[in-house]
Structure formats: C-alpha cells, structure tokens
Amino acid sequence: EAVIAKFITKYLNEYIETLNKSQMEMELWKGHAVFQNLTLLPTALSKHQLPFRVRKGTVARISLNLPWKKLTSEACIVEVSDVYIIVELDPEILIKSAIQAQRSAFHVKEETVTKEEEKGTWQSLIDTVIDNARVNIKNIHIRLEYPQQFGIYALGLIIPSLSFNTCDKNRVPLTQVVPNNTKILYKLLVLNRFAVYFDTVAPDPIDLNYFEAQMKSSMTSKDHQFIFHPLTLECLLLHTRNVPGKLKNELTVSTQQFKITIDYSQCRAFLEFNQKWAMFNRRRKYAACARPKNLQAIAETLPGQRRFWIYIYRCAKMKNRPNEFRPELALKILKNRERYVQLYRKKEGQKKGPHPILKKKIKSLDEEIGSQAALFLRQYASAVVQKETQVQNSGITAFDMSE
C-alpha cells in the first residue's frame, strides 16, 4: 500500500496545486483520504499535448476509500464532487510538440522510472482494483472561452452526475465483490443529463472572482445554445479474460433520446474557427523555422524586418528543399547539447530567476551556435530537465519499483 500511495500521490501532484505530499501519502496509506477545495494546475491538460491552458479549475471534494488489505472482499470507492474547469486555447503547445518531435532521433536519458516501467506497474495495480472499483462524480462543468471580435464564444460540457460500477449482464449494479478468477466482467458507465453547448450569441464570460458560483449556476441555465441537448448515456463494457473466440473488450453505448441542434450563428462560428485553424496549421508546418515573437510589433524596426526576412527565407527553403540534411548543423547540435543542458539545468534551478551572468552565458552560446541550433537545443534541454524533475518529485525509489 505504501508503494501504491506513492504512485497516486505522484500523479495527483502533476494535476493539483499545493498538495502536501507526505500528508497525502499518510492518508492514502491508511486507506481513506478526503481532499477538499483543490485547485488544478494551469498545465493539467497541456502536459498531455492538448492545446488548452487551464485558466481556473477547482474540485470541491475528492474522497478515496482504498481497503488495501481487503481488495478481494471490499470495493475501492472514489467520490468526487463539483469539478469546474475553464480553459483557453493555447496553440503554442502544438507548435512546441511539433518541434520536439523533430528531435525524436536524439536519446533522452531515462532516470529510475521509465514510462514503460510505470505502465507495467500501473497495469498490475489496475488489474487488482478495477474489478470492484466504484466511481461517483457529481457536477462536472468544463468550459472553453474563445475571444472573438465582439466578445467571446463559449463551448461547454455539462455532466450533472457520472457513475462507474461493476454490474451484471442486465446492467444491474452489483453489491457484492466479484471473485478474482471471474472470466467475464461487466462495467457500467452512466452519464446523467450529459449535454454540450456552444454559445455564440453574446455570452457573458465567467467572472473568476465568483468562479464556482457562476459555473454551478451556468450548469442549470436554459439560455445555452445546446448542440447536444441533455440526455442520459449508458456505456456497458464487457471485459473478458482468456475466453476463446471473444473480444477482450466490447463497448455498447445506448440512450433513449438523441437530439442535435446547430443554428446559423454556430455554423458561422465553426467556419471562422476552421479558417483560423487552417492558418495555424500553415504556421505550425514551419515551426522549426523560428518565427519571431511579436511579429507585428517588431516589423516596424530595421532589426525586426531583418529577422522577418530571415524567417521567410527559411520557410521558402523548407518548402522547396524539405529533406535537406545539414551536417554542420547536426554536428553543432551534438557538440553543444551537454553544455546547453547544464546551463539550462542551472537556469531552471534558480527559483528567483536566472542570474545575470548565467543569462549572459546562455545568450553567448545561442549567438555562437546560431538560432536554429539554439531553438532545437532549448527544446531538448527543456525535455531533459522536465524528465529529471518528474522523477525527482515522484519520491519513488528503485526499492519501491522492485516491490
């Protein structure tokens, strides 16, 4: 249970602010933990390469009941209430991921716990508890506010209640615990009054000073322009183990009604967004060409114009000669990557901001190797330091992994 508590603590700390790790581990170790008034990190979604930044996200209460010593006779129960999240688009996340994909040929050193090891460990834990897990979530409201010329567009997902339980083939939830050797297992996911809205006609933005109250009030508002009108979805998962001639997982989704509405203003908004998305994808294609920041502001200055034309030249070169290999650039990157990582590690380690001498060293190295090599190495160093930080903050040791 101590090792599992460390894993749960590690993953919760990647999404939630200001959690006391040692206190959380102690509570989880006991088998029952309650966390209240939690705040999501701004990077809770972007860390999975989703182009969204959390402006504000709160969870009123999380209750975990984990009977470590009675997993075969008692169910694991998770109860969550009042999940309110408001996000904004951050396309730069996709651009950064595109740049990072281009360095995939370089080996990023893995420390202590690799993704494969984590996956294997989590798989064994999931196989132990998922058979009898019971999850209940009340009041989920996720909202995206997108600025436009005359205000905002608001896209929202509303789920007043969600339940996930073990059931029989007739979708009746089971009260008793299923044995470990069960060959066929049924899990039922129920979304009550699930709805999706897209408000385009003068919607009011959420006031972050009254965030929880307005998000809760908006859930029951009848002024939304619903795309998917409120409905109840039942998703039945049939999970089999070592049964010849049967799929391992079969998912059946059913509902009594299904109503979709799209009005004229929503169609116009979709077309507008599609046009902007096409323009963004064009920019994303040439992300490695190092587009200058604040392009409109610097275009009026002579140095800015020079940087703009260098960027245009690189874009034209990439378009006409996309597969050109530059040995001198590759050699420059390989020779300087360890040095760059060391400087970047020191920079990230200074919580009050990088020292002027260190900033000068990084700037000097950037000028020495050139902007393209510097852009590549900056992303590479960021990935290395991020991996090291995740492992360091996890608190999971080699002994834990062996356990």
mmCIF file of C-alpha atoms in Angstrom:
data_model
loop_
_atom_site.group_PDB
_atom_site.id
_atom_site.type_symbol
_atom_site.label_atom_id
_atom_site.label_comp_id
_atom_site.label_asym_id
_atom_site.label_seq_id
_atom_site.Cartn_x
_atom_site.Cartn_y
_atom_site.Cartn_z
ATOM 1 C CA GLU A 1 0.000 0.000 0.000
ATOM 2 C CA ALA A 2 2.937 2.368 0.626
ATOM 3 C CA VAL A 3 4.160 1.968 -2.945
ATOM 4 C CA ILE A 4 0.672 2.448 -4.395
ATOM 5 C CA ALA A 5 0.198 5.533 -2.217
ATOM 6 C CA LYS A 6 3.396 6.986 -3.690
ATOM 7 C CA PHE A 7 2.143 6.367 -7.229
ATOM 8 C CA ILE A 8 -1.231 8.017 -6.527
ATOM 9 C CA THR A 9 0.500 10.960 -4.838
ATOM 10 C CA LYS A 10 2.884 11.364 -7.774
ATOM 11 C CA TYR A 11 0.093 11.560 -10.329
ATOM 12 C CA LEU A 12 -2.197 13.787 -8.288
ATOM 13 C CA ASN A 13 0.655 16.266 -7.808
ATOM 14 C CA GLU A 14 1.011 16.539 -11.590
ATOM 15 C CA TYR A 15 -2.517 17.969 -11.820
ATOM 16 C CA ILE A 16 -3.298 19.638 -8.495
ATOM 17 C CA GLU A 17 -1.678 22.588 -6.739
ATOM 18 C CA THR A 18 -0.480 22.862 -3.140
ATOM 19 C CA LEU A 19 -0.844 19.281 -2.002
ATOM 20 C CA ASN A 20 1.243 18.146 0.960
ATOM 21 C CA LYS A 21 2.894 15.012 -0.443
ATOM 22 C CA SER A 22 3.866 13.436 2.877
ATOM 23 C CA GLN A 23 0.428 14.089 4.409
ATOM 24 C CA MET A 24 -1.289 12.722 1.297
ATOM 25 C CA GLU A 25 0.787 9.530 1.401
ATOM 26 C CA MET A 26 -0.075 9.017 5.069
ATOM 27 C CA GLU A 27 -3.812 9.466 4.408
ATOM 28 C CA LEU A 28 -3.738 7.109 1.424
ATOM 29 C CA TRP A 29 -1.714 4.592 3.387
ATOM 30 C CA LYS A 30 -4.484 4.462 5.982
ATOM 31 C CA GLY A 31 -6.934 3.546 3.209
ATOM 32 C CA HIS A 32 -9.235 6.545 3.468
ATOM 33 C CA ALA A 33 -8.460 10.068 2.355
ATOM 34 C CA VAL A 34 -10.543 13.196 1.801
ATOM 35 C CA PHE A 35 -9.216 16.233 -0.059
ATOM 36 C CA GLN A 36 -11.211 19.459 -0.272
ATOM 37 C CA ASN A 37 -11.042 22.740 -2.195
ATOM 38 C CA LEU A 38 -8.413 21.605 -4.697
ATOM 39 C CA THR A 39 -7.060 23.797 -7.498
ATOM 40 C CA LEU A 40 -5.874 22.419 -10.832
ATOM 41 C CA LEU A 41 -2.505 23.385 -12.271
ATOM 42 C CA PRO A 42 -2.546 25.515 -15.458
ATOM 43 C CA THR A 43 -0.600 22.706 -17.175
ATOM 44 C CA ALA A 44 -3.010 19.921 -16.210
ATOM 45 C CA LEU A 45 -4.128 19.464 -19.847
ATOM 46 C CA SER A 46 -1.173 20.846 -21.795
ATOM 47 C CA LYS A 47 1.181 18.257 -20.278
ATOM 48 C CA HIS A 48 -0.654 15.711 -22.462
ATOM 49 C CA GLN A 49 -0.069 17.821 -25.599
ATOM 50 C CA LEU A 50 -3.661 19.091 -25.530
ATOM 51 C CA PRO A 51 -3.814 22.686 -26.820
ATOM 52 C CA PHE A 52 -5.566 24.024 -23.731
ATOM 53 C CA ARG A 53 -4.370 26.028 -20.757
ATOM 54 C CA VAL A 54 -6.413 25.880 -17.557
ATOM 55 C CA ARG A 55 -7.397 29.447 -16.621
ATOM 56 C CA LYS A 56 -9.007 28.176 -13.465
ATOM 57 C CA GLY A 57 -10.035 24.740 -12.283
ATOM 58 C CA THR A 58 -11.367 23.609 -8.925
ATOM 59 C CA VAL A 59 -12.516 20.365 -7.336
ATOM 60 C CA ALA A 60 -14.616 20.807 -4.205
ATOM 61 C CA ARG A 61 -14.061 17.329 -2.770
ATOM 62 C CA ILE A 62 -12.332 14.019 -3.513
ATOM 63 C CA SER A 63 -12.962 11.030 -1.245
ATOM 64 C CA LEU A 64 -10.900 7.852 -1.669
ATOM 65 C CA ASN A 65 -11.668 4.608 0.147
ATOM 66 C CA LEU A 66 -8.944 2.037 -0.596
ATOM 67 C CA PRO A 67 -9.117 -1.139 1.514
ATOM 68 C CA TRP A 68 -5.532 -2.291 0.870
ATOM 69 C CA LYS A 69 -5.741 -5.453 2.960
ATOM 70 C CA LYS A 70 -9.215 -6.424 1.710
ATOM 71 C CA LEU A 71 -9.032 -5.764 -2.026
ATOM 72 C CA THR A 72 -10.558 -9.185 -2.744
ATOM 73 C CA SER A 73 -13.542 -8.650 -0.441
ATOM 74 C CA GLU A 74 -14.231 -4.898 -0.432
ATOM 75 C CA ALA A 75 -14.653 -2.396 -3.253
ATOM 76 C CA CYS A 76 -12.452 0.642 -3.893
ATOM 77 C CA ILE A 77 -14.726 3.694 -3.786
ATOM 78 C CA VAL A 78 -13.941 7.067 -5.345
ATOM 79 C CA GLU A 79 -16.323 10.000 -4.865
ATOM 80 C CA VAL A 80 -15.768 13.415 -6.459
ATOM 81 C CA SER A 81 -17.991 16.492 -6.370
ATOM 82 C CA ASP A 82 -18.108 19.874 -8.127
ATOM 83 C CA VAL A 83 -15.462 19.720 -10.864
ATOM 84 C CA TYR A 84 -15.379 23.136 -12.531
ATOM 85 C CA ILE A 85 -12.784 23.929 -15.197
ATOM 86 C CA ILE A 86 -12.463 26.888 -17.547
ATOM 87 C CA VAL A 87 -9.817 26.649 -20.273
ATOM 88 C CA GLU A 88 -8.440 28.745 -23.112
ATOM 89 C CA LEU A 89 -6.836 27.716 -26.377
ATOM 90 C CA ASP A 90 -3.027 27.672 -26.388
ATOM 91 C CA PRO A 91 -1.872 26.686 -29.900
ATOM 92 C CA GLU A 92 1.782 27.177 -28.903
ATOM 93 C CA ILE A 93 1.574 23.791 -27.186
ATOM 94 C CA LEU A 94 1.094 22.068 -30.544
ATOM 95 C CA ILE A 95 3.953 24.063 -32.058
ATOM 96 C CA LYS A 96 6.266 23.042 -29.218
ATOM 97 C CA SER A 97 5.249 19.405 -29.605
ATOM 98 C CA ALA A 98 5.957 19.624 -33.347
ATOM 99 C CA ILE A 99 9.439 20.962 -32.630
ATOM 100 C CA GLN A 100 10.062 18.294 -30.002
ATOM 101 C CA ALA A 101 9.007 15.586 -32.445
ATOM 102 C CA GLN A 102 11.877 16.602 -34.703
ATOM 103 C CA ARG A 103 14.409 15.724 -32.021
ATOM 104 C CA SER A 104 12.984 12.208 -31.538
ATOM 105 C CA ALA A 105 16.143 10.738 -33.017
ATOM 106 C CA PHE A 106 18.094 12.021 -30.018
ATOM 107 C CA HIS A 107 18.129 9.860 -26.930
ATOM 108 C CA VAL A 108 16.732 11.487 -23.805
ATOM 109 C CA LYS A 109 18.216 9.758 -20.796
ATOM 110 C CA GLU A 110 15.661 7.924 -18.687
ATOM 111 C CA GLU A 111 16.095 8.049 -14.907
ATOM 112 C CA THR A 112 14.920 5.494 -12.361
ATOM 113 C CA VAL A 113 11.310 5.114 -13.553
ATOM 114 C CA THR A 114 10.692 4.869 -17.291
ATOM 115 C CA LYS A 115 7.309 5.213 -18.937
ATOM 116 C CA GLU A 116 7.369 1.505 -19.786
ATOM 117 C CA GLU A 117 8.028 0.593 -16.163
ATOM 118 C CA GLU A 118 5.314 2.944 -14.963
ATOM 119 C CA LYS A 119 2.901 1.470 -17.478
ATOM 120 C CA GLY A 120 3.671 -2.082 -16.369
ATOM 121 C CA THR A 121 3.348 -1.223 -12.701
ATOM 122 C CA TRP A 122 0.095 0.667 -13.218
ATOM 123 C CA GLN A 123 -1.285 -2.196 -15.285
ATOM 124 C CA SER A 124 -0.773 -4.649 -12.429
ATOM 125 C CA LEU A 125 -2.366 -2.213 -9.968
ATOM 126 C CA ILE A 126 -5.321 -1.558 -12.259
ATOM 127 C CA ASP A 127 -5.912 -5.291 -12.740
ATOM 128 C CA THR A 128 -6.112 -5.633 -8.949
ATOM 129 C CA VAL A 129 -8.628 -2.882 -8.188
ATOM 130 C CA ILE A 130 -10.663 -2.180 -11.345
ATOM 131 C CA ASP A 131 -12.867 -5.267 -10.987
ATOM 132 C CA ASN A 132 -14.561 -3.799 -7.915
ATOM 133 C CA ALA A 133 -13.967 -0.073 -8.336
ATOM 134 C CA ARG A 134 -16.932 2.220 -7.812
ATOM 135 C CA VAL A 135 -16.701 5.816 -9.008
ATOM 136 C CA ASN A 136 -19.287 8.550 -8.479
ATOM 137 C CA ILE A 137 -18.806 12.124 -9.668
ATOM 138 C CA LYS A 138 -21.327 14.938 -9.250
ATOM 139 C CA ASN A 139 -21.421 18.256 -11.133
ATOM 140 C CA ILE A 140 -18.847 18.357 -13.924
ATOM 141 C CA HIS A 141 -18.687 21.574 -15.934
ATOM 142 C CA ILE A 142 -15.821 22.180 -18.392
ATOM 143 C CA ARG A 143 -15.945 25.412 -20.381
ATOM 144 C CA LEU A 144 -13.790 26.859 -23.166
ATOM 145 C CA GLU A 145 -13.966 30.622 -23.740
ATOM 146 C CA TYR A 146 -12.634 31.763 -27.100
ATOM 147 C CA PRO A 147 -12.220 35.525 -27.699
ATOM 148 C CA GLN A 148 -13.606 36.995 -30.908
ATOM 149 C CA GLN A 149 -14.261 40.449 -32.326
ATOM 150 C CA PHE A 150 -17.408 41.292 -30.360
ATOM 151 C CA GLY A 151 -16.894 39.262 -27.176
ATOM 152 C CA ILE A 152 -16.416 35.529 -26.748
ATOM 153 C CA TYR A 153 -17.592 32.163 -27.950
ATOM 154 C CA ALA A 154 -18.260 29.665 -25.152
ATOM 155 C CA LEU A 155 -18.109 25.890 -25.648
ATOM 156 C CA GLY A 156 -19.137 23.833 -22.630
ATOM 157 C CA LEU A 157 -19.525 20.248 -21.416
ATOM 158 C CA ILE A 158 -22.030 19.554 -18.623
ATOM 159 C CA ILE A 159 -22.423 16.285 -16.679
ATOM 160 C CA PRO A 160 -24.576 16.625 -13.522
ATOM 161 C CA SER A 161 -23.676 13.089 -12.407
ATOM 162 C CA LEU A 162 -21.434 10.247 -13.528
ATOM 163 C CA SER A 163 -21.205 6.739 -12.127
ATOM 164 C CA PHE A 164 -18.917 3.819 -12.955
ATOM 165 C CA ASN A 165 -19.758 0.474 -11.323
ATOM 166 C CA THR A 166 -19.493 -3.262 -11.732
ATOM 167 C CA CYS A 167 -22.794 -4.784 -12.863
ATOM 168 C CA ASP A 168 -24.362 -7.939 -14.230
ATOM 169 C CA LYS A 169 -25.316 -8.572 -17.862
ATOM 170 C CA ASN A 170 -28.675 -6.893 -17.243
ATOM 171 C CA ARG A 171 -26.908 -3.650 -16.169
ATOM 172 C CA VAL A 172 -27.925 -4.024 -12.536
ATOM 173 C CA PRO A 173 -25.109 -2.747 -10.247
ATOM 174 C CA LEU A 174 -23.607 -5.462 -8.037
ATOM 175 C CA THR A 175 -23.419 -5.011 -4.278
ATOM 176 C CA GLN A 176 -21.135 -7.982 -3.648
ATOM 177 C CA VAL A 177 -17.488 -8.221 -4.705
ATOM 178 C CA VAL A 178 -16.716 -10.303 -7.790
ATOM 179 C CA PRO A 179 -14.073 -13.052 -7.414
ATOM 180 C CA ASN A 180 -10.586 -12.592 -8.874
ATOM 181 C CA ASN A 181 -10.966 -15.546 -11.245
ATOM 182 C CA THR A 182 -14.064 -14.125 -12.985
ATOM 183 C CA LYS A 183 -13.796 -14.754 -16.720
ATOM 184 C CA ILE A 184 -16.395 -12.183 -17.805
ATOM 185 C CA LEU A 185 -16.786 -8.796 -16.171
ATOM 186 C CA TYR A 186 -19.361 -6.074 -16.851
ATOM 187 C CA LYS A 187 -18.680 -2.398 -16.051
ATOM 188 C CA LEU A 188 -21.380 0.245 -16.473
ATOM 189 C CA LEU A 189 -20.679 3.945 -17.065
ATOM 190 C CA VAL A 190 -23.735 6.201 -16.730
ATOM 191 C CA LEU A 191 -23.717 9.889 -17.699
ATOM 192 C CA ASN A 192 -26.886 11.562 -16.451
ATOM 193 C CA ARG A 193 -28.148 14.617 -18.373
ATOM 194 C CA PHE A 194 -24.947 14.863 -20.400
ATOM 195 C CA ALA A 195 -25.000 17.994 -22.599
ATOM 196 C CA VAL A 196 -22.746 20.097 -24.850
ATOM 197 C CA TYR A 197 -23.437 23.769 -25.586
ATOM 198 C CA PHE A 198 -21.846 26.303 -27.922
ATOM 199 C CA ASP A 199 -22.912 29.838 -27.048
ATOM 200 C CA THR A 200 -22.259 32.318 -29.853
ATOM 201 C CA VAL A 201 -24.904 34.995 -29.255
ATOM 202 C CA ALA A 202 -23.474 37.484 -26.721
ATOM 203 C CA PRO A 203 -22.458 35.034 -23.979
ATOM 204 C CA ASP A 204 -21.100 36.533 -20.764
ATOM 205 C CA PRO A 205 -17.605 35.420 -19.700
ATOM 206 C CA ILE A 206 -17.236 33.729 -16.337
ATOM 207 C CA ASP A 207 -16.049 36.112 -13.622
ATOM 208 C CA LEU A 208 -13.111 34.349 -11.956
ATOM 209 C CA ASN A 209 -13.830 36.185 -8.701
ATOM 210 C CA TYR A 210 -17.140 34.307 -8.467
ATOM 211 C CA PHE A 211 -15.932 31.237 -10.339
ATOM 212 C CA GLU A 212 -17.592 28.340 -8.508
ATOM 213 C CA ALA A 213 -20.961 30.070 -8.086
ATOM 214 C CA GLN A 214 -21.208 31.134 -11.743
ATOM 215 C CA MET A 215 -20.038 27.762 -13.094
ATOM 216 C CA LYS A 216 -22.619 25.948 -10.957
ATOM 217 C CA SER A 217 -25.362 28.388 -11.938
ATOM 218 C CA SER A 218 -24.460 28.047 -15.624
ATOM 219 C CA MET A 219 -24.994 24.279 -15.436
ATOM 220 C CA THR A 220 -28.742 24.729 -14.927
ATOM 221 C CA SER A 221 -29.184 27.756 -17.201
ATOM 222 C CA LYS A 222 -31.716 27.424 -20.023
ATOM 223 C CA ASP A 223 -30.080 30.183 -22.072
ATOM 224 C CA HIS A 224 -27.405 27.942 -23.603
ATOM 225 C CA GLN A 225 -27.327 27.133 -27.320
ATOM 226 C CA PHE A 226 -27.155 23.359 -26.965
ATOM 227 C CA ILE A 227 -25.548 21.231 -29.660
ATOM 228 C CA PHE A 228 -26.185 18.000 -27.751
ATOM 229 C CA HIS A 229 -29.329 18.508 -25.690
ATOM 230 C CA PRO A 230 -29.386 16.917 -22.207
ATOM 231 C CA LEU A 231 -29.520 13.137 -22.435
ATOM 232 C CA THR A 232 -28.587 10.057 -20.433
ATOM 233 C CA LEU A 233 -25.832 7.846 -21.846
ATOM 234 C CA GLU A 234 -25.207 4.285 -20.689
ATOM 235 C CA CYS A 235 -21.916 2.691 -21.715
ATOM 236 C CA LEU A 236 -21.623 -1.036 -20.989
ATOM 237 C CA LEU A 237 -18.108 -2.503 -21.107
ATOM 238 C CA LEU A 238 -17.788 -6.266 -21.427
ATOM 239 C CA HIS A 239 -14.291 -7.301 -20.336
ATOM 240 C CA THR A 240 -13.172 -10.917 -20.845
ATOM 241 C CA ARG A 241 -10.074 -12.785 -19.709
ATOM 242 C CA ASN A 242 -8.762 -15.805 -21.638
ATOM 243 C CA VAL A 243 -12.105 -16.604 -23.275
ATOM 244 C CA PRO A 244 -11.542 -18.201 -26.716
ATOM 245 C CA GLY A 245 -13.406 -16.643 -29.622
ATOM 246 C CA LYS A 246 -14.354 -13.467 -27.726
ATOM 247 C CA LEU A 247 -13.038 -9.927 -27.968
ATOM 248 C CA LYS A 248 -11.222 -8.774 -24.854
ATOM 249 C CA ASN A 249 -13.317 -5.596 -24.641
ATOM 250 C CA GLU A 250 -16.738 -4.841 -26.101
ATOM 251 C CA LEU A 251 -18.347 -1.430 -25.588
ATOM 252 C CA THR A 252 -22.074 -0.808 -26.057
ATOM 253 C CA VAL A 253 -23.421 2.755 -25.888
ATOM 254 C CA SER A 254 -27.173 3.359 -25.583
ATOM 255 C CA THR A 255 -29.550 6.250 -24.936
ATOM 256 C CA GLN A 256 -33.300 6.773 -25.054
ATOM 257 C CA GLN A 257 -33.090 10.053 -26.949
ATOM 258 C CA PHE A 258 -30.538 11.886 -29.015
ATOM 259 C CA LYS A 259 -31.144 15.468 -30.124
ATOM 260 C CA ILE A 260 -28.583 17.589 -32.025
ATOM 261 C CA THR A 261 -29.133 21.234 -32.980
ATOM 262 C CA ILE A 262 -26.856 23.594 -34.910
ATOM 263 C CA ASP A 263 -28.093 27.106 -35.699
ATOM 264 C CA TYR A 264 -26.869 29.735 -38.161
ATOM 265 C CA SER A 265 -24.626 31.629 -35.735
ATOM 266 C CA GLN A 266 -22.939 28.402 -34.651
ATOM 267 C CA CYS A 267 -22.274 27.453 -38.287
ATOM 268 C CA ARG A 268 -20.652 30.838 -38.881
ATOM 269 C CA ALA A 269 -18.504 30.388 -35.780
ATOM 270 C CA PHE A 270 -17.415 26.920 -36.942
ATOM 271 C CA LEU A 271 -16.431 28.310 -40.366
ATOM 272 C CA GLU A 272 -14.498 31.149 -38.733
ATOM 273 C CA PHE A 273 -12.674 28.742 -36.468
ATOM 274 C CA ASN A 274 -11.915 26.409 -39.380
ATOM 275 C CA GLN A 275 -10.301 29.285 -41.286
ATOM 276 C CA LYS A 276 -8.126 30.224 -38.293
ATOM 277 C CA TRP A 277 -7.219 26.569 -37.772
ATOM 278 C CA ALA A 278 -6.051 26.279 -41.383
ATOM 279 C CA MET A 279 -3.871 29.379 -40.946
ATOM 280 C CA PHE A 280 -2.452 27.983 -37.720
ATOM 281 C CA ASN A 281 -1.594 24.636 -39.343
ATOM 282 C CA ARG A 282 0.314 26.529 -42.025
ATOM 283 C CA ARG A 283 2.306 28.289 -39.329
ATOM 284 C CA ARG A 284 2.753 25.024 -37.433
ATOM 285 C CA LYS A 285 4.233 23.381 -40.507
ATOM 286 C CA TYR A 286 7.105 25.893 -40.431
ATOM 287 C CA ALA A 287 7.539 25.922 -36.630
ATOM 288 C CA ALA A 288 11.186 24.823 -36.888
ATOM 289 C CA CYS A 289 11.990 27.968 -38.898
ATOM 290 C CA ALA A 290 11.908 30.026 -35.684
ATOM 291 C CA ARG A 291 9.118 32.554 -36.323
ATOM 292 C CA PRO A 292 9.964 35.795 -34.444
ATOM 293 C CA LYS A 293 7.769 36.670 -31.461
ATOM 294 C CA ASN A 294 5.582 39.788 -31.592
ATOM 295 C CA LEU A 295 5.957 39.911 -35.352
ATOM 296 C CA GLN A 296 3.637 42.869 -35.887
ATOM 297 C CA ALA A 297 5.391 44.965 -33.236
ATOM 298 C CA ILE A 298 8.948 44.354 -34.461
ATOM 299 C CA ALA A 299 8.102 44.645 -38.181
ATOM 300 C CA GLU A 300 8.409 48.444 -37.954
ATOM 301 C CA THR A 301 12.048 48.281 -36.814
ATOM 302 C CA LEU A 302 15.057 47.557 -39.019
ATOM 303 C CA PRO A 303 16.313 44.592 -36.913
ATOM 304 C CA GLY A 304 12.786 43.244 -36.841
ATOM 305 C CA GLN A 305 12.474 43.425 -40.621
ATOM 306 C CA ARG A 306 15.777 41.606 -40.945
ATOM 307 C CA ARG A 307 14.616 38.816 -38.626
ATOM 308 C CA PHE A 308 11.323 38.595 -40.557
ATOM 309 C CA TRP A 309 13.073 38.140 -43.925
ATOM 310 C CA ILE A 310 15.407 35.513 -42.453
ATOM 311 C CA TYR A 311 12.312 33.652 -41.270
ATOM 312 C CA ILE A 312 10.712 33.932 -44.731
ATOM 313 C CA TYR A 313 13.934 32.642 -46.312
ATOM 314 C CA ARG A 314 13.955 29.587 -44.014
ATOM 315 C CA CYS A 315 10.285 28.865 -44.779
ATOM 316 C CA ALA A 316 10.936 29.043 -48.536
ATOM 317 C CA LYS A 317 13.971 26.804 -48.148
ATOM 318 C CA MET A 318 11.999 24.227 -46.149
ATOM 319 C CA LYS A 319 9.175 24.257 -48.696
ATOM 320 C CA ASN A 320 11.441 23.770 -51.717
ATOM 321 C CA ARG A 321 14.026 21.513 -50.084
ATOM 322 C CA PRO A 322 12.251 19.788 -47.178
ATOM 323 C CA ASN A 323 14.616 16.809 -46.913
ATOM 324 C CA GLU A 324 17.894 18.684 -46.971
ATOM 325 C CA PHE A 325 20.381 17.440 -44.383
ATOM 326 C CA ARG A 326 22.853 19.928 -42.944
ATOM 327 C CA PRO A 327 25.809 18.065 -41.431
ATOM 328 C CA GLU A 328 27.327 21.230 -39.939
ATOM 329 C CA LEU A 329 24.094 21.994 -38.050
ATOM 330 C CA ALA A 330 23.803 18.412 -36.769
ATOM 331 C CA LEU A 331 27.459 18.437 -35.672
ATOM 332 C CA LYS A 332 26.978 21.765 -33.911
ATOM 333 C CA ILE A 333 23.972 20.382 -32.006
ATOM 334 C CA LEU A 334 25.777 17.197 -30.986
ATOM 335 C CA LYS A 335 28.871 19.062 -29.789
ATOM 336 C CA ASN A 336 26.949 21.551 -27.651
ATOM 337 C CA ARG A 337 23.970 19.613 -26.296
ATOM 338 C CA GLU A 338 25.575 18.566 -22.966
ATOM 339 C CA ARG A 339 26.845 22.087 -22.355
ATOM 340 C CA TYR A 340 23.427 23.545 -23.173
ATOM 341 C CA VAL A 341 21.626 21.104 -20.858
ATOM 342 C CA GLN A 342 23.967 22.008 -17.984
ATOM 343 C CA LEU A 343 23.287 25.737 -18.400
ATOM 344 C CA TYR A 344 19.545 25.174 -18.783
ATOM 345 C CA ARG A 345 19.510 22.969 -15.666
ATOM 346 C CA LYS A 346 21.171 25.723 -13.645
ATOM 347 C CA LYS A 347 18.734 28.279 -15.046
ATOM 348 C CA GLU A 348 15.666 26.217 -14.066
ATOM 349 C CA GLY A 349 17.152 25.554 -10.624
ATOM 350 C CA GLN A 350 17.271 29.261 -9.747
ATOM 351 C CA LYS A 351 13.759 29.906 -8.423
ATOM 352 C CA LYS A 352 14.212 33.683 -8.178
ATOM 353 C CA GLY A 353 15.124 33.918 -11.846
ATOM 354 C CA PRO A 354 18.390 33.243 -13.692
ATOM 355 C CA HIS A 355 21.467 35.134 -12.535
ATOM 356 C CA PRO A 356 22.648 37.850 -14.995
ATOM 357 C CA ILE A 357 25.947 36.028 -15.523
ATOM 358 C CA LEU A 358 24.098 32.806 -16.356
ATOM 359 C CA LYS A 359 21.748 34.663 -18.746
ATOM 360 C CA LYS A 360 24.805 36.152 -20.442
ATOM 361 C CA LYS A 361 26.380 32.689 -20.856
ATOM 362 C CA ILE A 362 23.201 31.272 -22.424
ATOM 363 C CA LYS A 363 22.850 34.266 -24.739
ATOM 364 C CA SER A 364 26.515 33.982 -25.749
ATOM 365 C CA LEU A 365 26.082 30.274 -26.507
ATOM 366 C CA ASP A 366 22.937 30.993 -28.558
ATOM 367 C CA GLU A 367 24.857 33.521 -30.647
ATOM 368 C CA GLU A 368 27.771 31.108 -31.039
ATOM 369 C CA ILE A 369 25.728 28.170 -32.350
ATOM 370 C CA GLY A 370 23.069 30.130 -34.274
ATOM 371 C CA SER A 371 19.325 30.497 -33.857
ATOM 372 C CA GLN A 372 18.283 27.157 -35.392
ATOM 373 C CA ALA A 373 20.630 25.072 -33.255
ATOM 374 C CA ALA A 374 19.701 27.182 -30.215
ATOM 375 C CA LEU A 375 15.970 26.616 -30.797
ATOM 376 C CA PHE A 376 16.486 22.865 -31.102
ATOM 377 C CA LEU A 377 18.746 22.623 -28.039
ATOM 378 C CA ARG A 378 16.390 24.746 -25.939
ATOM 379 C CA GLN A 379 13.555 22.291 -26.556
ATOM 380 C CA TYR A 380 15.874 19.330 -25.997
ATOM 381 C CA ALA A 381 17.184 20.739 -22.703
ATOM 382 C CA SER A 382 13.635 21.523 -21.566
ATOM 383 C CA ALA A 383 12.603 17.896 -22.156
ATOM 384 C CA VAL A 384 15.624 16.535 -20.258
ATOM 385 C CA VAL A 385 15.121 18.822 -17.248
ATOM 386 C CA GLN A 386 11.374 18.132 -17.186
ATOM 387 C CA LYS A 387 12.023 14.373 -17.103
ATOM 388 C CA GLU A 388 14.562 14.772 -14.295
ATOM 389 C CA THR A 389 12.137 16.931 -12.288
ATOM 390 C CA GLN A 390 9.286 14.435 -12.654
ATOM 391 C CA VAL A 391 11.463 11.585 -11.417
ATOM 392 C CA GLN A 392 12.866 13.657 -8.561
ATOM 393 C CA ASN A 393 9.408 14.756 -7.400
ATOM 394 C CA SER A 394 7.864 11.309 -7.655
ATOM 395 C CA GLY A 395 9.502 10.023 -4.458
ATOM 396 C CA ILE A 396 9.580 6.536 -5.998
ATOM 397 C CA THR A 397 12.786 4.634 -5.380
ATOM 398 C CA ALA A 398 14.281 1.581 -7.049
ATOM 399 C CA PHE A 399 13.208 -0.440 -3.989
ATOM 400 C CA ASP A 400 9.610 0.739 -4.483
ATOM 401 C CA MET A 401 9.729 -0.389 -8.098
ATOM 402 C CA SER A 402 11.000 -3.834 -7.062
ATOM 403 C CA GLU A 403 8.127 -4.056 -4.572
#
